[in-house]
Short mmCIF file of C-alpha atoms in Angstrom, two decimals:
data_model
loop_
_atom_site.label_atom_id
_atom_site.label_comp_id
_atom_site.label_asym_id
_atom_site.label_seq_id
_atom_site.Cartn_x
_atom_site.Cartn_y
_atom_site.Cartn_z
CA MET A 29 -17.52 -22.24 -20.15
CA PRO A 30 -16.33 -25.05 -18.34
CA GLY A 31 -13.58 -26.24 -19.89
CA GLU A 32 -11.97 -22.85 -19.94
CA THR A 33 -12.50 -22.63 -16.29
CA ASP A 34 -11.27 -25.50 -15.07
CA SER A 35 -8.18 -25.17 -16.66
CA ALA A 36 -7.92 -21.53 -15.28
CA VAL A 37 -8.45 -22.56 -11.75
CA VAL A 38 -5.43 -24.09 -9.74
CA PRO A 39 -6.30 -27.43 -8.91
CA ALA A 40 -7.54 -27.67 -5.24
CA ALA A 41 -4.83 -30.49 -4.86
CA LEU A 42 -2.21 -28.41 -5.09
CA ASP A 43 -2.10 -27.45 -1.15
CA ALA A 44 -2.78 -31.36 -0.74
CA ALA A 45 0.62 -32.50 -2.19
CA THR A 46 -0.98 -35.07 -4.31
CA VAL A 47 -0.17 -32.84 -7.50
CA ASP A 48 3.83 -32.25 -7.74
CA ALA A 49 3.73 -28.22 -7.42
CA ALA A 50 6.95 -28.30 -8.75
CA THR A 51 5.27 -29.24 -12.26
CA VAL A 52 3.79 -25.86 -12.09
CA GLU A 53 5.28 -22.68 -13.28
CA ASP A 54 5.84 -19.36 -11.30
CA GLU A 55 4.03 -17.72 -13.70
CA GLU A 56 1.28 -19.74 -13.65
CA LEU A 57 0.82 -19.75 -9.57
CA VAL A 58 1.15 -15.63 -9.69
CA ARG A 59 -1.93 -15.70 -12.50
CA GLU A 60 -3.93 -17.55 -9.93
CA ALA A 61 -2.61 -16.20 -6.86
CA ARG A 62 -3.47 -12.60 -8.41
CA ARG A 63 -6.88 -13.88 -8.79
CA GLY A 64 -7.22 -14.80 -4.95
CA SER A 65 -6.08 -18.39 -5.44
CA VAL A 66 -4.48 -18.78 -1.02
CA HIS A 67 -3.33 -22.38 -2.28
CA ALA A 68 -1.63 -21.20 -5.26
CA PHE A 69 0.46 -18.38 -3.13
CA GLU A 70 1.44 -21.00 -0.79
CA VAL A 71 3.17 -23.06 -3.16
CA LEU A 72 4.80 -19.74 -4.33
CA VAL A 73 6.06 -19.11 -0.61
CA GLY A 74 6.94 -22.56 -0.36
CA ARG A 75 9.35 -22.68 -3.21
CA HIS A 76 10.54 -18.93 -2.24
CA GLN A 77 10.73 -18.64 1.19
CA ASP A 78 14.32 -19.44 1.80
CA ARG A 79 15.64 -17.16 -0.59
CA VAL A 80 13.33 -14.44 1.18
CA PHE A 81 14.42 -15.49 4.59
CA ARG A 82 18.31 -16.02 3.21
CA LEU A 83 18.27 -12.65 2.22
CA ALA A 84 16.89 -10.84 5.18
CA PHE A 85 18.80 -12.84 7.23
CA ARG A 86 22.26 -11.70 5.24
CA LEU A 87 21.34 -8.24 5.73
CA THR A 88 20.73 -8.19 9.29
CA ALA A 89 22.64 -11.26 10.86
CA ASP A 90 20.14 -11.61 13.25
CA ARG A 91 17.70 -14.86 12.56
CA ALA A 92 14.81 -13.43 14.88
CA ALA A 93 14.86 -10.22 12.72
CA ALA A 94 15.30 -11.86 9.34
CA GLN A 95 12.07 -14.12 9.97
CA ASP A 96 10.07 -10.95 10.86
CA ILE A 97 11.16 -9.35 7.67
CA ALA A 98 10.56 -12.20 5.97
CA GLN A 99 7.16 -12.41 6.93
CA GLU A 100 6.68 -8.93 6.48
CA ALA A 101 7.90 -9.32 3.10
CA LEU A 102 5.74 -12.50 2.06
CA VAL A 103 2.57 -10.63 3.02
CA ALA A 104 3.33 -7.76 1.86
CA ALA A 105 3.91 -9.63 -1.79
CA TRP A 106 0.44 -11.04 -1.36
CA ARG A 107 -0.83 -7.67 -0.84
CA GLY A 108 0.83 -6.52 -3.52
CA LEU A 109 0.14 -9.13 -6.02
CA PRO A 110 -2.60 -6.74 -7.86
CA ALA A 111 -0.22 -4.41 -8.70
CA PHE A 112 2.68 -6.99 -10.01
CA ARG A 113 2.24 -6.93 -13.56
CA GLY A 114 4.94 -9.66 -14.26
CA ASP A 115 7.56 -6.57 -15.36
CA ALA A 116 10.17 -8.45 -13.46
CA SER A 117 10.55 -12.04 -12.35
CA PHE A 118 9.00 -12.89 -9.65
CA PRO A 119 11.72 -13.55 -7.60
CA THR A 120 13.34 -10.40 -8.73
CA TRP A 121 10.04 -8.59 -7.40
CA LEU A 122 10.59 -10.93 -4.08
CA TYR A 123 14.14 -9.69 -3.61
CA ARG A 124 13.16 -6.14 -4.11
CA ILE A 125 10.28 -6.37 -1.46
CA THR A 126 12.48 -8.29 1.55
CA GLN A 127 14.85 -5.53 0.79
CA ASN A 128 12.73 -2.93 1.26
CA ALA A 129 11.34 -4.46 4.36
CA ALA A 130 14.85 -4.99 5.86
CA ARG A 131 15.88 -1.54 5.26
CA ASN A 132 12.81 -0.31 6.92
CA HIS A 133 13.74 -2.57 9.56
CA VAL A 134 17.26 -1.23 10.09
CA THR A 135 16.08 2.02 9.53
CA ARG A 136 13.47 1.70 12.78
CA GLN A 137 16.31 -0.04 14.55
CA ARG A 138 18.46 3.23 14.34
CA VAL A 139 15.53 5.12 15.07
CA HIS A 140 14.95 3.28 18.10
CA THR A 141 18.68 2.85 19.26
CA GLN A 142 18.49 6.91 18.72
CA THR A 143 15.73 7.51 20.74
CA THR A 144 15.87 5.03 23.64
CA GLY A 145 19.86 4.92 23.80
CA GLU A 146 19.92 1.85 24.01
CA GLU A 147 23.07 -0.65 22.87
CA PRO A 148 22.91 -1.10 19.36
CA ALA A 149 21.86 -5.27 18.82
CA ALA A 150 24.18 -7.49 17.75
CA ALA A 151 24.26 -7.26 14.17
CA GLU A 152 25.19 -3.79 14.70
CA GLN A 153 28.44 -4.14 16.50
CA GLN A 154 31.30 -3.39 15.00
CA PRO A 155 33.64 -5.56 14.45
CA GLU A 156 36.64 -4.21 16.22
CA ARG A 157 34.62 -5.10 19.49
CA LEU A 158 34.26 -8.55 19.05
CA THR A 159 36.51 -10.73 20.98
CA GLU A 160 38.96 -12.85 18.88
CA ASN A 161 37.04 -16.17 20.28
CA LYS A 162 34.17 -15.67 18.21
CA GLY A 163 36.06 -15.91 15.20
CA ARG A 164 36.40 -14.92 11.97
CA THR A 165 32.88 -15.72 10.79
CA ALA A 166 31.24 -14.14 13.29
CA ALA A 167 33.64 -11.21 12.29
CA LEU A 168 32.52 -11.35 8.81
CA HIS A 169 29.01 -11.53 9.53
CA ALA A 170 29.60 -8.31 11.30
CA ALA A 171 31.30 -6.66 8.61
CA ILE A 172 28.46 -7.61 6.63
CA ALA A 173 26.28 -5.67 9.02
CA ALA A 174 28.25 -2.82 9.55
CA LEU A 175 28.52 -1.90 5.89
CA PRO A 176 26.17 1.15 4.92
CA PHE A 177 22.77 -0.49 3.97
CA ASP A 178 23.03 0.52 0.32
CA GLN A 179 26.60 -0.99 -0.08
CA ARG A 180 25.59 -4.04 2.20
CA ALA A 181 22.16 -4.73 0.32
CA ALA A 182 24.41 -4.18 -3.55
CA LEU A 183 27.12 -6.80 -2.14
CA VAL A 184 25.00 -9.68 -0.96
CA LEU A 185 22.57 -9.55 -3.92
CA TYR A 186 25.10 -9.84 -6.09
CA GLN A 187 27.83 -11.79 -4.24
CA PHE A 188 26.04 -14.37 -2.17
CA GLU A 189 22.53 -14.52 -4.29
CA GLY A 190 24.37 -14.41 -7.34
CA LEU A 191 22.06 -11.44 -9.45
CA SER A 192 23.79 -10.15 -12.43
CA TYR A 193 24.64 -5.98 -11.94
CA GLU A 194 21.27 -5.70 -13.92
CA GLN A 195 19.14 -7.53 -11.62
CA CYS A 196 20.76 -6.05 -8.34
CA ALA A 197 19.73 -2.67 -10.47
CA GLU A 198 16.27 -3.80 -11.13
CA VAL A 199 16.07 -4.82 -7.22
CA LEU A 200 17.39 -1.53 -6.07
CA GLY A 201 15.94 1.01 -8.21
CA VAL A 202 19.03 2.00 -9.23
CA SER A 203 21.63 2.36 -12.25
CA MET A 204 24.03 -0.52 -12.98
CA SER A 205 27.00 1.84 -12.39
CA THR A 206 25.57 2.64 -9.02
CA VAL A 207 25.74 -1.00 -8.11
CA ARG A 208 29.20 -1.47 -9.72
CA GLY A 209 29.88 1.44 -7.42
CA ARG A 210 28.55 0.30 -4.41
CA ILE A 211 29.86 -3.43 -4.59
CA ALA A 212 33.28 -2.03 -5.20
CA ARG A 213 32.92 -0.05 -1.82
CA ALA A 214 31.42 -2.94 -0.26
CA ARG A 215 33.93 -5.12 -0.94
CA HIS A 216 37.07 -2.39 0.11
CA GLY A 217 35.07 -2.28 3.39
CA LEU A 218 34.98 -6.01 3.83
CA LEU A 219 38.78 -6.30 2.97
CA THR A 220 39.86 -3.85 5.18
CA THR A 221 37.95 -4.97 8.25
CA MET A 222 38.74 -8.69 7.07
CA GLU A 223 42.50 -7.99 6.85
CA PRO A 224 43.47 -8.27 10.30
CA TRP A 225 41.39 -11.90 10.52
CA ARG A 226 43.91 -13.32 8.09
CA MET B 160 38.77 -2.25 -17.73
CA THR B 161 41.14 -2.16 -21.04
CA GLY B 162 41.62 1.58 -19.85
CA THR B 163 43.51 -0.05 -16.88
CA THR B 164 45.39 -2.21 -18.58
CA ALA B 165 46.47 0.50 -20.81
CA GLY B 166 47.62 2.95 -18.32
CA ARG B 167 49.88 0.26 -16.80
CA GLY B 168 53.67 1.49 -16.23
CA PRO B 169 56.50 -0.62 -16.74
CA HIS B 170 56.80 -4.11 -15.09
CA PRO B 171 59.46 -3.58 -12.27
CA ALA B 172 62.78 -4.67 -11.80
CA THR B 173 63.73 -7.81 -10.34
CA THR B 174 63.83 -7.49 -6.75
CA SER B 175 66.29 -8.85 -4.12
CA GLY B 176 64.49 -11.19 -1.19
CA SER B 177 60.73 -12.03 -0.78
CA ASP B 178 58.62 -10.17 -3.42
CA THR B 179 55.79 -9.85 -1.11
CA GLU B 180 58.35 -8.30 1.45
CA GLN B 181 59.53 -6.08 -0.60
CA LEU B 182 55.57 -5.06 -1.79
CA THR B 183 55.14 -4.30 1.34
CA ALA B 184 57.88 -2.10 2.57
CA ASP B 185 57.39 -0.37 -0.91
CA SER B 186 53.81 0.02 -0.39
CA ALA B 187 54.34 1.91 2.99
CA GLU B 188 57.13 4.13 1.85
CA ASP B 189 56.85 4.80 -1.80
CA PHE B 190 53.03 5.56 -2.64
CA PRO B 191 51.50 8.92 -1.18
CA ARG B 192 49.58 8.12 1.80
CA MET B 193 45.92 8.69 1.86
CA PRO B 194 44.05 9.67 4.97
CA ALA B 195 42.99 6.80 7.19
CA GLY B 196 39.78 6.70 6.52
CA GLN B 197 39.91 6.66 2.44
CA ARG B 198 42.63 4.15 2.02
CA PRO B 199 40.99 1.20 0.80
CA LEU B 200 43.05 -1.32 2.35
CA ARG B 201 45.62 -0.98 5.04
CA GLY B 202 48.27 -2.67 3.72
CA PHE B 203 47.98 -1.96 -0.36
CA PRO B 204 47.99 1.29 -2.53
CA SER B 205 44.95 1.67 -4.65
CA ARG B 206 47.44 1.29 -7.34
CA LEU B 207 50.06 -1.19 -7.38
CA ARG B 208 54.32 -0.22 -8.35
CA CYS B 209 53.44 -1.99 -11.95
CA GLY B 210 50.58 0.32 -12.30
CA VAL B 211 47.64 -2.37 -12.08
CA ALA B 212 44.54 -1.01 -10.03
CA LEU B 213 43.87 -2.62 -6.65
CA ASP B 214 40.01 -2.62 -7.71
CA GLU B 215 41.05 -4.71 -10.84
CA LEU B 216 42.54 -7.57 -8.41
CA ILE B 217 40.08 -7.49 -6.02
CA ASP B 218 37.01 -8.02 -8.62
CA GLN B 219 39.01 -10.82 -10.22
CA VAL B 220 39.35 -12.57 -6.45
CA ALA B 221 36.06 -11.69 -5.68
CA ASP B 222 34.27 -12.60 -8.92
CA ASP B 223 36.67 -15.77 -9.05
CA ARG B 224 37.47 -14.96 -12.74
CA ALA B 225 40.41 -15.12 -14.90
CA PRO B 226 43.32 -11.83 -15.23
CA GLN B 227 42.62 -9.05 -17.39
CA ASP B 228 46.09 -9.63 -18.54
CA PRO B 229 47.52 -12.97 -17.84
CA ALA B 230 50.72 -12.27 -19.36
CA HIS B 231 51.56 -9.43 -17.23
CA GLN B 232 50.22 -10.90 -14.11
CA ARG B 233 52.36 -14.26 -14.84
CA GLY B 234 55.57 -12.18 -14.38
CA CYS B 235 54.12 -9.57 -11.91
CA PRO B 236 55.68 -10.08 -8.36
CA TYR B 237 53.31 -7.34 -7.30
CA CYS B 238 50.45 -8.51 -8.79
CA ARG B 239 51.02 -12.13 -7.78
CA ALA B 240 51.77 -10.62 -4.23
CA ALA B 241 48.87 -8.65 -4.21
CA LEU B 242 46.37 -11.64 -5.37
CA SER B 243 47.82 -14.06 -2.83
CA GLU B 244 47.01 -11.86 0.12
CA LEU B 245 43.35 -11.12 -1.37
CA HIS B 246 42.42 -14.39 -1.87
CA GLU B 247 43.70 -15.01 1.72
CA ILE B 248 41.69 -12.26 2.96
CA TRP B 249 39.06 -12.97 0.81
CA ALA B 250 38.63 -16.55 1.82
CA PRO B 251 35.89 -16.43 4.52
CA VAL B 252 33.51 -14.37 2.52
CA ALA B 253 33.66 -17.09 -0.21
CA SER B 254 33.03 -19.94 2.47
CA LEU B 255 30.06 -17.74 3.53
CA ILE B 256 28.74 -17.83 0.35
CA ASP B 257 28.18 -21.23 0.18
CA GLU B 258 27.10 -21.34 3.99
CA PRO B 259 23.19 -22.81 3.22
CA ILE B 260 20.44 -20.78 5.03
CA GLU B 261 17.20 -22.44 4.94
CA ALA B 262 14.14 -20.39 6.19
CA PRO B 263 12.72 -21.55 9.95
CA PRO B 264 10.10 -24.01 9.67
CA SER B 265 7.58 -21.71 11.13
CA LEU B 266 7.98 -19.13 8.54
CA LEU B 267 5.13 -20.50 6.05
CA GLY B 268 2.72 -21.34 8.69
CA SER B 269 2.87 -17.72 9.95
CA VAL B 270 3.04 -15.82 6.55
CA MET B 271 -0.40 -18.10 5.63
CA GLU B 272 -2.16 -17.35 8.51
CA ARG B 273 -1.82 -14.00 7.85
CA VAL B 274 -2.56 -14.06 3.82
CA GLY B 275 -5.76 -15.98 4.83
CA ALA B 276 -7.11 -13.26 7.29
CA LEU B 277 -6.52 -11.09 4.29
CA ALA B 278 -8.03 -13.26 2.15
CA ALA B 279 -11.08 -13.36 3.51
CA ASN B 280 -12.11 -10.02 2.02
CA ASN B 281 -10.02 -10.04 -1.65
CA TRP B 282 -12.45 -12.09 -3.20
CA HIS B 283 -13.77 -10.94 -7.03
CA ALA B 284 -16.91 -10.98 -8.40
CA VAL B 285 -16.38 -12.02 -12.14
CA VAL B 286 -18.53 -11.32 -15.10
CA PRO B 287 -17.61 -12.80 -18.37
CA ASP B 288 -17.25 -10.17 -20.81
CA PRO B 289 -15.68 -11.92 -24.18
CA PRO B 290 -13.61 -11.57 -25.50
CA GLY B 291 -12.26 -11.09 -21.90
CA ARG B 292 -13.89 -11.09 -18.63
CA THR B 293 -14.58 -8.18 -15.77
CA SER B 294 -13.04 -8.65 -12.01
CA THR B 295 -14.76 -6.29 -9.56
CA ALA B 296 -13.20 -6.70 -6.07
CA ALA B 297 -15.85 -7.42 -3.15
CA TRP B 298 -15.37 -4.46 -1.56
CA VAL B 299 -15.87 -2.12 -4.33
CA ILE B 300 -19.04 -3.99 -4.77
CA ALA B 301 -19.54 -3.31 -0.85
CA VAL B 302 -18.85 0.39 -1.33
CA ILE B 303 -21.64 0.99 -4.35
CA ALA B 304 -24.10 -1.07 -2.48
CA ARG B 305 -23.59 0.78 0.50
CA ARG B 306 -23.68 4.25 -1.38
CA ALA B 307 -26.50 3.25 -3.09
CA ALA B 308 -28.79 2.47 0.45
CA ALA B 309 -27.54 5.48 1.73
CA ALA B 310 -29.06 7.34 -0.91
CA VAL B 311 -32.68 6.24 -0.17
CA PRO B 312 -34.70 8.62 1.83
CA GLY B 313 -35.28 7.34 5.48
CA VAL B 314 -31.81 5.69 5.77
CA ILE B 315 -29.49 7.70 7.83
CA ALA B 316 -26.50 5.13 8.59
CA VAL B 317 -25.57 2.21 6.39
CA THR B 318 -22.63 -0.43 6.81
CA GLY B 319 -22.75 -3.51 5.41
CA ARG B 320 -20.74 -6.04 3.24
CA VAL B 321 -20.84 -8.45 -0.17
CA ALA B 322 -20.45 -12.14 -0.36
CA PRO B 323 -20.77 -14.18 -2.98
CA PRO B 324 -23.87 -16.71 -2.43
CA VAL B 325 -23.99 -19.89 -0.95
CA VAL B 326 -25.79 -21.65 -3.68
CA VAL B 327 -24.75 -20.70 -7.30
CA LEU B 328 -27.63 -20.25 -9.84
CA ASP B 329 -27.20 -21.83 -13.23
CA SER B 330 -28.40 -18.93 -14.93
CA ASP B 331 -30.44 -15.38 -13.64
CA ALA B 332 -33.22 -14.79 -15.85
CA SER B 333 -33.68 -11.17 -14.36
CA THR B 334 -30.56 -10.10 -15.78
CA GLY B 335 -29.32 -12.43 -18.44
CA LEU B 336 -26.44 -12.83 -16.78
CA VAL B 337 -25.07 -16.33 -16.70
CA ALA B 338 -23.33 -17.40 -13.75
CA GLU B 339 -20.16 -19.46 -13.92
CA PRO B 340 -20.54 -23.00 -13.13
CA VAL B 341 -18.14 -23.40 -10.21
CA PRO B 342 -15.77 -25.90 -9.77
CA THR B 343 -14.76 -27.84 -6.88
CA SER B 344 -11.98 -25.68 -5.85
CA ARG B 345 -13.34 -22.58 -6.22
CA GLN B 346 -16.20 -23.48 -4.08
CA GLN B 347 -13.86 -24.35 -1.21
CA ASP B 348 -12.07 -21.14 -1.85
CA LEU B 349 -15.37 -19.28 -1.47
CA ALA B 350 -16.39 -21.24 1.36
CA ALA B 351 -13.24 -19.84 3.24
CA GLY B 352 -14.17 -16.19 2.26
CA THR B 353 -11.67 -16.42 -0.56
CA GLY B 354 -11.03 -16.88 -4.74
CA VAL B 355 -13.28 -15.78 -7.18
CA ALA B 356 -17.26 -15.83 -7.74
CA GLY B 357 -19.54 -15.58 -10.56
CA ALA B 358 -21.86 -12.92 -11.69
CA THR B 359 -23.99 -13.25 -8.76
CA VAL B 360 -23.63 -11.62 -5.14
CA VAL B 361 -25.33 -11.41 -1.88
CA VAL B 362 -25.53 -8.05 0.09
CA SER B 363 -26.01 -7.77 3.68
CA LEU B 364 -26.62 -4.11 4.96
CA VAL B 365 -26.95 -2.83 8.47
CA LEU B 366 -28.99 0.59 8.67
CA THR B 367 -29.98 3.31 10.61
CA ALA B 368 -33.11 4.34 9.94
CA ASP B 369 -34.85 8.10 10.34
CA GLY B 370 -38.26 6.59 11.75
CA THR B 371 -40.39 8.73 9.38
CA GLN B 372 -41.42 5.21 7.29
CA PRO B 373 -42.39 1.65 7.94
CA LEU B 374 -39.19 -0.23 8.28
CA GLN B 375 -40.52 -2.87 5.75
CA VAL B 376 -41.06 -0.08 3.09
CA LEU B 377 -37.51 1.46 3.82
CA ALA B 378 -36.06 -2.10 3.52
CA GLN B 379 -37.60 -2.62 0.02
CA ARG B 380 -36.71 0.81 -1.15
CA VAL B 381 -33.53 -0.18 0.14
CA ARG B 382 -33.20 -3.53 -2.09
CA GLU B 383 -34.55 -1.84 -5.05
CA GLN B 384 -31.97 0.79 -5.23
CA VAL B 385 -28.98 -1.48 -4.22
CA ILE B 386 -29.71 -3.88 -6.73
CA ALA B 387 -30.21 -1.29 -9.51
CA HIS B 388 -26.96 0.23 -8.69
CA VAL B 389 -24.94 -2.80 -8.31
CA ARG B 390 -26.38 -3.96 -11.52
CA GLU B 391 -25.78 -0.82 -13.52
CA LEU B 392 -22.42 0.03 -12.20
CA ALA B 393 -20.79 -3.62 -11.77
CA GLY B 394 -22.74 -5.43 -13.97
CA LEU B 395 -23.66 -8.01 -11.28
CA ALA B 396 -26.68 -9.75 -10.38
CA VAL B 397 -27.76 -9.34 -6.19
CA VAL B 398 -29.44 -12.40 -5.23
CA GLU B 399 -30.28 -11.49 -2.15
CA VAL B 400 -30.45 -8.35 0.13
CA ASP B 401 -30.66 -8.77 3.66
CA VAL B 402 -31.54 -5.80 5.73
CA LEU B 403 -30.94 -5.48 9.73
CA VAL B 404 -32.46 -2.06 10.69
CA GLU B 405 -30.05 -1.99 14.01
CA ASP B 406 -30.96 1.54 15.30
CA VAL B 407 -33.78 4.05 14.29
CA ARG B 408 -33.28 7.78 15.69
CA LEU B 409 -37.13 8.80 16.01
CA PRO B 410 -37.71 12.32 15.26
CA PRO B 411 -39.02 14.49 18.60
CA VAL B 412 -42.21 14.39 19.63
CA SER B 413 -44.11 17.20 19.12
#
């Protein structure tokens, strides 16, 4: 079945920039990556790494942590590809993996703080502790990072990443009404914290 | 949110002085005080004097959407004052949404380095089974081969791995299985230990023998057993079984 075989395999040139990777749909690349094509997966990573990193950064307000989380999430995506059935879109699935990785990171950080007594990282600082000259953007980052993780994740996915309530529910594994409640509480929290910065 | 609209009270009578000042003063005095931790916003009640829920206005501002009741909002000083303040407080959040955030340049490389290492043992052998095809993960074939070898009398311990054949056969007369022609890109993948192999595999085993029989005889029995089991269970042709006898545990001399 030479013809069939050829059409089913991602061209080797996909990793050599001689083929415009933008013309290949996610679904086709996922299919090939699931069969073991590292090249196809590399194209997917290149295409989606910004959104993975962005979510990780907005959930932690810490670039170094975000890079660790993004790397962990993308490698986990490769490991998890055989179980990915395409029920959700590939980006939605990546969001789910990334927010799980971020949640694990934040949990580990909290346990570390509790067991060692070390000062919380900058991302965990309370907005009130920031000096005024750091400005309201820093205060806002800190205010987002200070929200409980569940609220933060819902807010970031909906407000910053532009997902619908339904997509947020899919990523977070909760009902749409829970998503709405978390977003409402997160908005209250942010507004309350940012009120003095008007 | 129609329920909220229905629950609104009458619009407020015209007040003297600034609407905003009046609203702030009323907020502090006229609404039941909530415990500090539960108050959603320090300067606002959860429901304005006109009856509109604060949440409704927050959603309007944060979602940048049209008001639920435009006619009311146009004429209501409470709503307009609250909206003005909410817009002001929310502005930095809105600007943060537009902030470009890109992955660091090193991310792709570091991810693919780890993926490459993982993929080295992540290939599949594929048997065409019209109207589909059956893929078997490399490690599954390795398990079958190792267990088959371990069952041969005289073998004490066995480790080993499977690999795609270096030279892919066009056909295998002994099994009747036809190996898929391997396109160039696939050969590159297989050379890197990744991708999809055909219906033929090479098995490499490392044995510890018990020393009760000649090692060549033992190795041949292992080959036969492995070839038979992998063919029976995975439908794959083992074209080569390399056996390394690494250790022998001789029985005590009586």
